[in-house]
PDB file of C-alpha atoms and ligand atoms in Angstrom:
ATOM      1  CA  MET A   1      -7.598  13.862   7.436  1.00 94.00           C
ATOM      2  CA  ARG A   2      -4.621  11.644   8.339  1.00 97.00           C
ATOM      3  CA  LEU A   3      -5.144   8.033   7.355  1.00 98.00           C
ATOM      4  CA  ILE A   4      -3.278   4.746   7.387  1.00 98.00           C
ATOM      5  CA  MET A   5      -4.215   1.999   4.910  1.00 98.00           C
ATOM      6  CA  LEU A   6      -3.551  -1.334   6.566  1.00 98.00           C
ATOM      7  CA  GLY A   7      -3.971  -4.757   4.995  1.00 97.00           C
ATOM      8  CA  ALA A   8      -2.144  -7.699   3.493  1.00 97.00           C
ATOM      9  CA  PRO A   9      -0.290  -7.505   0.190  1.00 97.00           C
ATOM     10  CA  GLY A  10      -2.951  -7.290  -2.519  1.00 95.00           C
ATOM     11  CA  ALA A  11      -5.740  -6.186  -0.163  1.00 96.00           C
ATOM     12  CA  GLY A  12      -6.198  -3.052  -2.271  1.00 95.00           C
ATOM     13  CA  LYS A  13      -4.320  -0.437  -0.219  1.00 96.00           C
ATOM     14  CA  GLY A  14      -2.900   1.268  -3.291  1.00 95.00           C
ATOM     15  CA  THR A  15      -6.138   1.040  -5.280  1.00 94.00           C
ATOM     16  CA  GLN A  16      -8.199   2.586  -2.469  1.00 96.00           C
ATOM     17  CA  ALA A  17      -5.521   5.150  -1.516  1.00 97.00           C
ATOM     18  CA  ARG A  18      -5.621   6.526  -5.063  1.00 95.00           C
ATOM     19  CA  LYS A  19      -9.409   6.830  -4.930  1.00 96.00           C
ATOM     20  CA  ILE A  20      -9.252   8.593  -1.539  1.00 97.00           C
ATOM     21  CA  MET A  21      -6.554  10.922  -2.893  1.00 97.00           C
ATOM     22  CA  GLU A  22      -8.769  11.937  -5.834  1.00 95.00           C
ATOM     23  CA  ARG A  23     -11.937  12.353  -3.760  1.00 96.00           C
ATOM     24  CA  TYR A  24     -10.469  14.169  -0.726  1.00 96.00           C
ATOM     25  CA  GLU A  25      -7.488  15.850  -2.417  1.00 96.00           C
ATOM     26  CA  ILE A  26      -4.881  14.640   0.059  1.00 97.00           C
ATOM     27  CA  PRO A  27      -1.596  13.024  -1.022  1.00 97.00           C
ATOM     28  CA  GLN A  28      -0.901   9.297  -0.990  1.00 97.00           C
ATOM     29  CA  VAL A  29       2.414   8.311   0.568  1.00 97.00           C
ATOM     30  CA  SER A  30       3.331   4.807  -0.625  1.00 97.00           C
ATOM     31  CA  THR A  31       6.616   3.477   0.738  1.00 97.00           C
ATOM     32  CA  GLY A  32       6.484   0.656  -1.832  1.00 95.00           C
ATOM     33  CA  ASP A  33       6.269   3.197  -4.695  1.00 94.00           C
ATOM     34  CA  MET A  34       9.062   5.307  -3.152  1.00 95.00           C
ATOM     35  CA  LEU A  35      11.338   2.279  -2.820  1.00 95.00           C
ATOM     36  CA  ARG A  36      10.577   1.151  -6.395  1.00 93.00           C
ATOM     37  CA  GLU A  37      11.408   4.641  -7.646  1.00 93.00           C
ATOM     38  CA  ALA A  38      14.736   4.550  -5.783  1.00 94.00           C
ATOM     39  CA  ARG A  39      15.438   1.210  -7.480  1.00 93.00           C
ATOM     40  CA  ARG A  40      14.642   2.601 -10.916  1.00 91.00           C
ATOM     41  CA  ASN A  41      16.939   5.560 -10.238  1.00 95.00           C
ATOM     42  CA  GLY A  42      19.718   3.145  -9.265  1.00 94.00           C
ATOM     43  CA  THR A  43      20.465   4.839  -5.912  1.00 95.00           C
ATOM     44  CA  GLU A  44      22.489   2.947  -3.265  1.00 93.00           C
ATOM     45  CA  MET A  45      19.401   2.764  -1.067  1.00 92.00           C
ATOM     46  CA  GLY A  46      17.322   1.475  -3.984  1.00 94.00           C
ATOM     47  CA  LYS A  47      19.835  -1.275  -4.750  1.00 93.00           C
ATOM     48  CA  LYS A  48      19.903  -2.377  -1.120  1.00 92.00           C
ATOM     49  CA  ALA A  49      16.098  -2.313  -0.858  1.00 95.00           C
ATOM     50  CA  ALA A  50      15.775  -4.459  -4.012  1.00 94.00           C
ATOM     51  CA  GLU A  51      17.310  -7.482  -2.289  1.00 92.00           C
ATOM     52  CA  PHE A  52      14.659  -7.378   0.415  1.00 96.00           C
ATOM     53  CA  MET A  53      11.737  -6.590  -1.885  1.00 95.00           C
ATOM     54  CA  ASP A  54      12.439  -9.331  -4.411  1.00 92.00           C
ATOM     55  CA  SER A  55      12.423 -11.995  -1.729  1.00 91.00           C
ATOM     56  CA  GLY A  56       9.289 -10.587  -0.102  1.00 94.00           C
ATOM     57  CA  ARG A  57      11.051  -9.462   3.078  1.00 96.00           C
ATOM     58  CA  LEU A  58      10.646  -6.050   4.664  1.00 97.00           C
ATOM     59  CA  VAL A  59      13.252  -3.366   4.078  1.00 97.00           C
ATOM     60  CA  PRO A  60      14.957  -2.476   7.427  1.00 97.00           C
ATOM     61  CA  ASP A  61      12.945  -0.114   9.627  1.00 97.00           C
ATOM     62  CA  GLU A  62      15.615   2.611   9.786  1.00 95.00           C
ATOM     63  CA  VAL A  63      15.676   2.927   5.972  1.00 95.00           C
ATOM     64  CA  VAL A  64      11.899   3.225   5.627  1.00 97.00           C
ATOM     65  CA  VAL A  65      11.491   5.495   8.653  1.00 96.00           C
ATOM     66  CA  GLY A  66      14.159   7.762   7.150  1.00 94.00           C
ATOM     67  CA  ILE A  67      12.317   8.112   3.817  1.00 94.00           C
ATOM     68  CA  VAL A  68       8.928   8.696   5.448  1.00 95.00           C
ATOM     69  CA  SER A  69      10.180  11.239   7.978  1.00 93.00           C
ATOM     70  CA  GLU A  70      11.605  13.310   5.124  1.00 93.00           C
ATOM     71  CA  ARG A  71       8.383  13.034   3.066  1.00 94.00           C
ATOM     72  CA  LEU A  72       6.190  14.038   6.019  1.00 93.00           C
ATOM     73  CA  GLN A  73       7.982  17.373   6.284  1.00 92.00           C
ATOM     74  CA  ALA A  74       6.863  18.470   2.817  1.00 94.00           C
ATOM     75  CA  ASP A  75       4.354  21.317   2.559  1.00 94.00           C
ATOM     76  CA  ASP A  76       1.614  19.251   0.899  1.00 94.00           C
ATOM     77  CA  MET A  77       1.369  17.044   4.015  1.00 94.00           C
ATOM     78  CA  LYS A  78      -0.188  19.873   6.036  1.00 92.00           C
ATOM     79  CA  LYS A  79      -3.719  19.266   4.706  1.00 91.00           C
ATOM     80  CA  GLY A  80      -3.577  15.540   5.542  1.00 96.00           C
ATOM     81  CA  PHE A  81      -2.319  12.355   3.929  1.00 97.00           C
ATOM     82  CA  ILE A  82      -2.876   8.655   3.290  1.00 98.00           C
ATOM     83  CA  LEU A  83      -0.064   6.358   4.380  1.00 98.00           C
ATOM     84  CA  ASP A  84      -0.066   3.297   2.101  1.00 98.00           C
ATOM     85  CA  GLY A  85       2.290   0.519   3.213  1.00 97.00           C
ATOM     86  CA  PHE A  86       3.625   2.386   6.247  1.00 98.00           C
ATOM     87  CA  PRO A  87       3.857   1.647   9.131  1.00 98.00           C
ATOM     88  CA  ARG A  88       4.418  -2.052   8.642  1.00 98.00           C
ATOM     89  CA  THR A  89       6.041  -3.044  11.926  1.00 98.00           C
ATOM     90  CA  VAL A  90       5.436  -1.996  15.516  1.00 97.00           C
ATOM     91  CA  PRO A  91       8.788  -0.093  15.648  1.00 97.00           C
ATOM     92  CA  GLN A  92       7.687   1.873  12.521  1.00 98.00           C
ATOM     93  CA  ALA A  93       4.371   2.752  14.214  1.00 97.00           C
ATOM     94  CA  GLU A  94       6.245   3.854  17.324  1.00 96.00           C
ATOM     95  CA  ALA A  95       8.552   5.993  15.195  1.00 96.00           C
ATOM     96  CA  LEU A  96       5.517   7.641  13.601  1.00 95.00           C
ATOM     97  CA  SER A  97       4.052   8.588  16.961  1.00 94.00           C
ATOM     98  CA  LYS A  98       7.474   9.850  18.096  1.00 94.00           C
ATOM     99  CA  PHE A  99       7.343  12.309  15.162  1.00 90.00           C
ATOM    100  CA  GLY A 100       4.334  13.759  17.017  1.00 89.00           C
ATOM    101  CA  ILE A 101       1.915  12.792  14.249  1.00 89.00           C
ATOM    102  CA  THR A 102      -1.582  11.783  15.269  1.00 91.00           C
ATOM    103  CA  ILE A 103      -3.604   9.516  12.989  1.00 96.00           C
ATOM    104  CA  ASP A 104      -7.372   9.957  12.613  1.00 96.00           C
ATOM    105  CA  LYS A 105      -8.289   6.563  11.161  1.00 97.00           C
ATOM    106  CA  VAL A 106      -6.714   3.266  10.217  1.00 98.00           C
ATOM    107  CA  VAL A 107      -8.593   1.590   7.360  1.00 98.00           C
ATOM    108  CA  ASN A 108      -7.992  -2.146   7.719  1.00 98.00           C
ATOM    109  CA  LEU A 109      -8.792  -3.933   4.443  1.00 97.00           C
ATOM    110  CA  GLU A 110      -9.667  -7.611   4.925  1.00 97.00           C
ATOM    111  CA  VAL A 111      -9.432 -10.062   2.017  1.00 96.00           C
ATOM    112  CA  ASP A 112      -9.177 -13.891   1.945  1.00 94.00           C
ATOM    113  CA  GLU A 113      -5.715 -15.301   1.317  1.00 93.00           C
ATOM    114  CA  GLU A 114      -6.489 -17.168  -1.913  1.00 92.00           C
ATOM    115  CA  GLU A 115      -8.076 -14.053  -3.394  1.00 93.00           C
ATOM    116  CA  LEU A 116      -4.916 -12.091  -2.480  1.00 95.00           C
ATOM    117  CA  VAL A 117      -2.750 -14.560  -4.399  1.00 95.00           C
ATOM    118  CA  GLU A 118      -5.066 -14.372  -7.434  1.00 94.00           C
ATOM    119  CA  ARG A 119      -5.040 -10.569  -7.357  1.00 94.00           C
ATOM    120  CA  LEU A 120      -1.264 -10.206  -7.087  1.00 95.00           C
ATOM    121  CA  THR A 121      -0.244 -12.831  -9.617  1.00 96.00           C
ATOM    122  CA  GLY A 122      -2.602 -11.164 -12.148  1.00 95.00           C
ATOM    123  CA  ARG A 123      -1.762  -7.544 -11.319  1.00 94.00           C
ATOM    124  CA  LEU A 124      -0.406  -5.162 -13.951  1.00 96.00           C
ATOM    125  CA  THR A 125       1.255  -1.938 -12.782  1.00 94.00           C
ATOM    126  CA  CYS A 126       2.127   1.269 -14.599  1.00 95.00           C
ATOM    127  CA  PRO A 127       5.826   2.003 -13.947  1.00 91.00           C
ATOM    128  CA  LYS A 128       5.215   5.699 -14.662  1.00 91.00           C
ATOM    129  CA  CYS A 129       2.131   6.639 -12.583  1.00 91.00           C
ATOM    130  CA  SER A 130       1.731   3.489 -10.396  1.00 89.00           C
ATOM    131  CA  ALA A 131      -1.867   2.903 -11.590  1.00 92.00           C
ATOM    132  CA  MET A 132      -2.986  -0.688 -10.956  1.00 92.00           C
ATOM    133  CA  TYR A 133      -4.824  -3.041 -13.275  1.00 94.00           C
ATOM    134  CA  HIS A 134      -5.599  -6.737 -13.249  1.00 93.00           C
ATOM    135  CA  LYS A 135      -5.473  -9.176 -16.156  1.00 93.00           C
ATOM    136  CA  VAL A 136      -9.052 -10.288 -15.356  1.00 91.00           C
ATOM    137  CA  PHE A 137     -10.691  -8.032 -12.713  1.00 87.00           C
ATOM    138  CA  SER A 138      -9.623  -4.601 -13.907  1.00 90.00           C
ATOM    139  CA  GLN A 139      -8.352  -4.618 -17.469  1.00 94.00           C
ATOM    140  CA  PRO A 140      -6.826  -1.573 -19.153  1.00 97.00           C
ATOM    141  CA  LYS A 141      -8.675  -0.293 -22.246  1.00 97.00           C
ATOM    142  CA  VAL A 142      -5.778  -1.418 -24.437  1.00 97.00           C
ATOM    143  CA  LYS A 143      -3.976  -4.644 -23.457  1.00 95.00           C
ATOM    144  CA  TRP A 144      -0.772  -3.954 -21.406  1.00 96.00           C
ATOM    145  CA  VAL A 145      -1.068  -0.136 -21.881  1.00 97.00           C
ATOM    146  CA  CYS A 146      -1.829   2.377 -19.079  1.00 98.00           C
ATOM    147  CA  ASP A 147      -5.153   4.236 -19.587  1.00 97.00           C
ATOM    148  CA  HIS A 148      -3.688   7.393 -18.001  1.00 96.00           C
ATOM    149  CA  ASP A 149      -0.339   7.909 -19.723  1.00 96.00           C
ATOM    150  CA  GLY A 150       0.061   5.238 -22.416  1.00 97.00           C
ATOM    151  CA  ALA A 151       3.090   3.628 -20.707  1.00 97.00           C
ATOM    152  CA  ASP A 152       3.670  -0.124 -21.129  1.00 97.00           C
ATOM    153  CA  LEU A 153       2.336  -1.981 -18.102  1.00 97.00           C
ATOM    154  CA  ILE A 154       4.607  -4.350 -16.189  1.00 95.00           C
ATOM    155  CA  GLN A 155       4.266  -7.182 -13.695  1.00 95.00           C
ATOM    156  CA  ARG A 156       6.063  -6.321 -10.467  1.00 91.00           C
ATOM    157  CA  ASP A 157       9.158  -8.452  -9.714  1.00 90.00           C
ATOM    158  CA  ASP A 158       7.641  -9.476  -6.363  1.00 93.00           C
ATOM    159  CA  ASP A 159       4.303 -10.628  -7.855  1.00 94.00           C
ATOM    160  CA  THR A 160       5.404 -14.205  -8.538  1.00 93.00           C
ATOM    161  CA  GLU A 161       3.470 -16.830  -6.584  1.00 93.00           C
ATOM    162  CA  ALA A 162       6.466 -17.896  -4.422  1.00 94.00           C
ATOM    163  CA  THR A 163       7.291 -14.308  -3.419  1.00 94.00           C
ATOM    164  CA  VAL A 164       3.620 -13.485  -2.848  1.00 95.00           C
ATOM    165  CA  ARG A 165       3.343 -16.447  -0.409  1.00 95.00           C
ATOM    166  CA  ASN A 166       6.411 -15.166   1.449  1.00 95.00           C
ATOM    167  CA  ARG A 167       5.029 -11.610   1.567  1.00 96.00           C
ATOM    168  CA  LEU A 168       1.813 -12.980   3.106  1.00 97.00           C
ATOM    169  CA  LYS A 169       3.825 -14.862   5.744  1.00 97.00           C
ATOM    170  CA  VAL A 170       5.840 -11.726   6.562  1.00 97.00           C
ATOM    171  CA  TYR A 171       2.588  -9.732   6.755  1.00 98.00           C
ATOM    172  CA  LYS A 172       1.101 -12.134   9.326  1.00 97.00           C
ATOM    173  CA  GLU A 173       4.218 -12.123  11.469  1.00 98.00           C
ATOM    174  CA  GLN A 174       5.266  -8.489  11.328  1.00 97.00           C
ATOM    175  CA  THR A 175       2.397  -6.279  10.135  1.00 98.00           C
ATOM    176  CA  PHE A 176      -0.809  -7.913  11.417  1.00 97.00           C
ATOM    177  CA  PRO A 177       0.147  -7.032  15.061  1.00 97.00           C
ATOM    178  CA  LEU A 178      -0.439  -3.386  14.065  1.00 98.00           C
ATOM    179  CA  VAL A 179      -4.209  -4.030  13.986  1.00 97.00           C
ATOM    180  CA  LYS A 180      -4.108  -4.602  17.771  1.00 97.00           C
ATOM    181  CA  PHE A 181      -1.657  -1.711  18.215  1.00 97.00           C
ATOM    182  CA  TYR A 182      -4.110   0.771  16.670  1.00 97.00           C
ATOM    183  CA  GLN A 183      -7.230  -0.917  18.092  1.00 97.00           C
ATOM    184  CA  LYS A 184      -5.910   0.129  21.512  1.00 97.00           C
ATOM    185  CA  GLU A 185      -6.183   3.715  20.256  1.00 95.00           C
ATOM    186  CA  GLY A 186      -9.753   3.023  19.045  1.00 96.00           C
ATOM    187  CA  ILE A 187      -9.119   4.254  15.495  1.00 97.00           C
ATOM    188  CA  VAL A 188      -9.337   1.051  13.420  1.00 98.00           C
ATOM    189  CA  VAL A 189     -12.188   0.564  10.948  1.00 97.00           C
ATOM    190  CA  ASP A 190     -12.412  -2.891   9.366  1.00 97.00           C
ATOM    191  CA  VAL A 191     -13.516  -2.931   5.735  1.00 97.00           C
ATOM    192  CA  SER A 192     -14.210  -6.174   3.913  1.00 94.00           C
ATOM    193  CA  GLY A 193     -12.603  -6.226   0.482  1.00 88.00           C
ATOM    194  CA  THR A 194     -13.613  -9.760  -0.486  1.00 84.00           C
ATOM    195  CA  GLY A 195     -16.224 -10.386  -3.160  1.00 74.00           C
ATOM    196  CA  LYS A 196     -16.604  -6.698  -4.044  1.00 72.00           C
ATOM    197  CA  ASN A 197     -15.139  -4.680  -6.836  1.00 87.00           C
ATOM    198  CA  ALA A 198     -12.833  -1.758  -6.036  1.00 90.00           C
ATOM    199  CA  GLY A 199     -15.707   0.750  -6.498  1.00 92.00           C
ATOM    200  CA  GLY A 200     -17.890  -1.092  -3.956  1.00 93.00           C
ATOM    201  CA  VAL A 201     -15.063  -1.125  -1.417  1.00 95.00           C
ATOM    202  CA  PHE A 202     -14.504   2.601  -1.959  1.00 96.00           C
ATOM    203  CA  ASP A 203     -18.231   3.339  -1.376  1.00 95.00           C
ATOM    204  CA  GLU A 204     -17.903   1.724   2.045  1.00 95.00           C
ATOM    205  CA  ILE A 205     -14.704   3.627   2.880  1.00 96.00           C
ATOM    206  CA  GLN A 206     -16.274   6.897   1.750  1.00 96.00           C
ATOM    207  CA  SER A 207     -19.312   6.376   3.971  1.00 95.00           C
ATOM    208  CA  ILE A 208     -16.967   5.842   6.948  1.00 95.00           C
ATOM    209  CA  LEU A 209     -14.806   8.890   6.160  1.00 95.00           C
ATOM    210  CA  ASP A 210     -17.828  11.149   5.642  1.00 94.00           C
ATOM    211  CA  GLN A 211     -19.344  10.309   9.050  1.00 86.00           C
TER     212      GLN A 211
HETATM  213  P1  LIG B 301       4.160  -2.488  -1.283  1.00 97.22           P
HETATM  214  O1  LIG B 301       4.372  -1.882  -2.596  1.00 97.22           O
HETATM  215  O2  LIG B 301       3.581  -1.683  -0.192  1.00 97.22           O
HETATM  216  O3  LIG B 301       3.352  -3.831  -1.492  1.00 97.22           O
HETATM  217  P2  LIG B 301       2.316  -4.655  -0.567  1.00 97.22           P
HETATM  218  O4  LIG B 301       2.029  -4.207   0.797  1.00 97.22           O
HETATM  219  O5  LIG B 301       2.842  -6.038  -0.667  1.00 97.22           O
HETATM  220  O6  LIG B 301       0.988  -4.411  -1.188  1.00 97.22           O
HETATM  221  P3  LIG B 301       0.633  -4.348  -2.683  1.00 97.22           P
HETATM  222  O7  LIG B 301       1.061  -3.048  -3.246  1.00 97.22           O
HETATM  223  O8  LIG B 301       1.163  -5.588  -3.341  1.00 97.22           O
HETATM  224  O9  LIG B 301      -0.929  -4.507  -2.620  1.00 97.22           O
HETATM  225  P4  LIG B 301      -2.063  -3.410  -2.381  1.00 97.22           P
HETATM  226  O10 LIG B 301      -2.714  -3.685  -1.065  1.00 97.22           O
HETATM  227  O11 LIG B 301      -1.562  -2.028  -2.622  1.00 97.22           O
HETATM  228  O12 LIG B 301      -3.082  -3.863  -3.512  1.00 97.22           O
HETATM  229  P5  LIG B 301      -3.434  -3.192  -4.918  1.00 97.22           P
HETATM  230  O13 LIG B 301      -4.282  -1.993  -4.687  1.00 97.22           O
HETATM  231  O14 LIG B 301      -2.228  -3.048  -5.771  1.00 97.22           O
HETATM  232  O15 LIG B 301       5.549  -3.059  -0.755  1.00 97.22           O
HETATM  233  C1  LIG B 301       6.389  -3.817  -1.578  1.00 97.22           C
HETATM  234  C2  LIG B 301       7.661  -4.175  -0.823  1.00 97.22           C
HETATM  235  O16 LIG B 301       8.369  -2.968  -0.467  1.00 97.22           O
HETATM  236  C3  LIG B 301       7.495  -4.924   0.499  1.00 97.22           C
HETATM  237  O17 LIG B 301       7.374  -6.307   0.302  1.00 97.22           O
HETATM  238  C4  LIG B 301       8.766  -4.517   1.239  1.00 97.22           C
HETATM  239  O18 LIG B 301       9.871  -5.270   0.801  1.00 97.22           O
HETATM  240  C5  LIG B 301       8.951  -3.074   0.816  1.00 97.22           C
HETATM  241  N1  LIG B 301       8.284  -2.120   1.725  1.00 97.22           N
HETATM  242  C6  LIG B 301       7.272  -1.244   1.414  1.00 97.22           C
HETATM  243  N2  LIG B 301       6.898  -0.541   2.497  1.00 97.22           N
HETATM  244  C7  LIG B 301       7.679  -0.973   3.515  1.00 97.22           C
HETATM  245  C8  LIG B 301       7.749  -0.653   4.898  1.00 97.22           C
HETATM  246  N3  LIG B 301       6.948   0.278   5.454  1.00 97.22           N
HETATM  247  N4  LIG B 301       8.656  -1.301   5.668  1.00 97.22           N
HETATM  248  C9  LIG B 301       9.501  -2.212   5.139  1.00 97.22           C
HETATM  249  N5  LIG B 301       9.484  -2.586   3.845  1.00 97.22           N
HETATM  250  C10 LIG B 301       8.577  -1.972   3.036  1.00 97.22           C
HETATM  251  O19 LIG B 301      -4.375  -4.336  -5.540  1.00 97.22           O
HETATM  252  C11 LIG B 301      -3.834  -5.583  -5.915  1.00 97.22           C
HETATM  253  C12 LIG B 301      -4.511  -6.118  -7.188  1.00 97.22           C
HETATM  254  O20 LIG B 301      -5.872  -6.392  -6.909  1.00 97.22           O
HETATM  255  C13 LIG B 301      -4.516  -5.119  -8.375  1.00 97.22           C
HETATM  256  O21 LIG B 301      -4.366  -5.843  -9.554  1.00 97.22           O
HETATM  257  C14 LIG B 301      -5.911  -4.475  -8.302  1.00 97.22           C
HETATM  258  O22 LIG B 301      -6.356  -4.070  -9.582  1.00 97.22           O
HETATM  259  C15 LIG B 301      -6.750  -5.631  -7.748  1.00 97.22           C
HETATM  260  N6  LIG B 301      -7.850  -5.184  -6.889  1.00 97.22           N
HETATM  261  C16 LIG B 301      -7.809  -4.208  -5.944  1.00 97.22           C
HETATM  262  N7  LIG B 301      -8.996  -4.118  -5.310  1.00 97.22           N
HETATM  263  C17 LIG B 301      -9.805  -5.086  -5.864  1.00 97.22           C
HETATM  264  C18 LIG B 301     -11.157  -5.514  -5.618  1.00 97.22           C
HETATM  265  N8  LIG B 301     -11.905  -4.953  -4.677  1.00 97.22           N
HETATM  266  N9  LIG B 301     -11.628  -6.532  -6.363  1.00 97.22           N
HETATM  267  C19 LIG B 301     -10.867  -7.128  -7.329  1.00 97.22           C
HETATM  268  N10 LIG B 301      -9.595  -6.771  -7.588  1.00 97.22           N
HETATM  269  C20 LIG B 301      -9.063  -5.756  -6.868  1.00 97.22           C
HETATM  270 MG1  LIG B 302       0.322  -1.169  -3.106  1.00 97.22          MG
END
């Protein structure tokens, strides 16, 4: 099973990708997580990416395509994967097909803009295992502590309202065209993420994947 999670910032790509990974035992490949790890490790690439990420802009295609192409060659990719946050531009999607990789389904998560802002400005993230929580919708058992590994939760640097608004603008201009791109291949499934909890959204995704 080779999947792409598509959707605006905050639509729940990471939340659902983790659930799919647990249920179907295929790895999640999150370019956002990989870039944040490079930043934490202080690599040259990480430092360069930080400038783009903190202002809500996309990291240049050649950088992201380079990281993904390397990751896709790993052994664990053979049984399938979930791409979370990649591709994000038409040139990235074209690069993916040039690698000779065929995608089975594109799960397009649809959520209203105001709900996206509320989700992101209240999100708490585990810097160690990338688990996601929300100050109101999905609280950890102990305030600001990850349920899985006990690490202190953080708010991502790009989850301020101003940066979130810019990320949404960038999404509309550069990533939304991918819905049409993959619709032409007939592999897009639209899933509504508004007004449901993460478990309800996953039930719908699971029923699509099990068909
Ligand atoms: P990335 O890390 O990919 O961020 P994003 O696309 O902006 O998406 P998010 O991770 O913010 O949201 P999500 O859809 O995963 O939602 P989540 O599940 O966390 O990218 C960050 C940056 O890196 C980019 O801006 C760019 O600079 C760079 N980058 C990454 N990939 C790139 C690429 N390919 N090309 C170029 N640059 C790239 O959920 C959000 C919140 O909502 C959480 O608090 C969660 O608990 C809550 N929630 C989830 N589902 C529900 C629900 N159903 N009901 C209520 N709350 C919910
Ligand atoms: Mg994410």
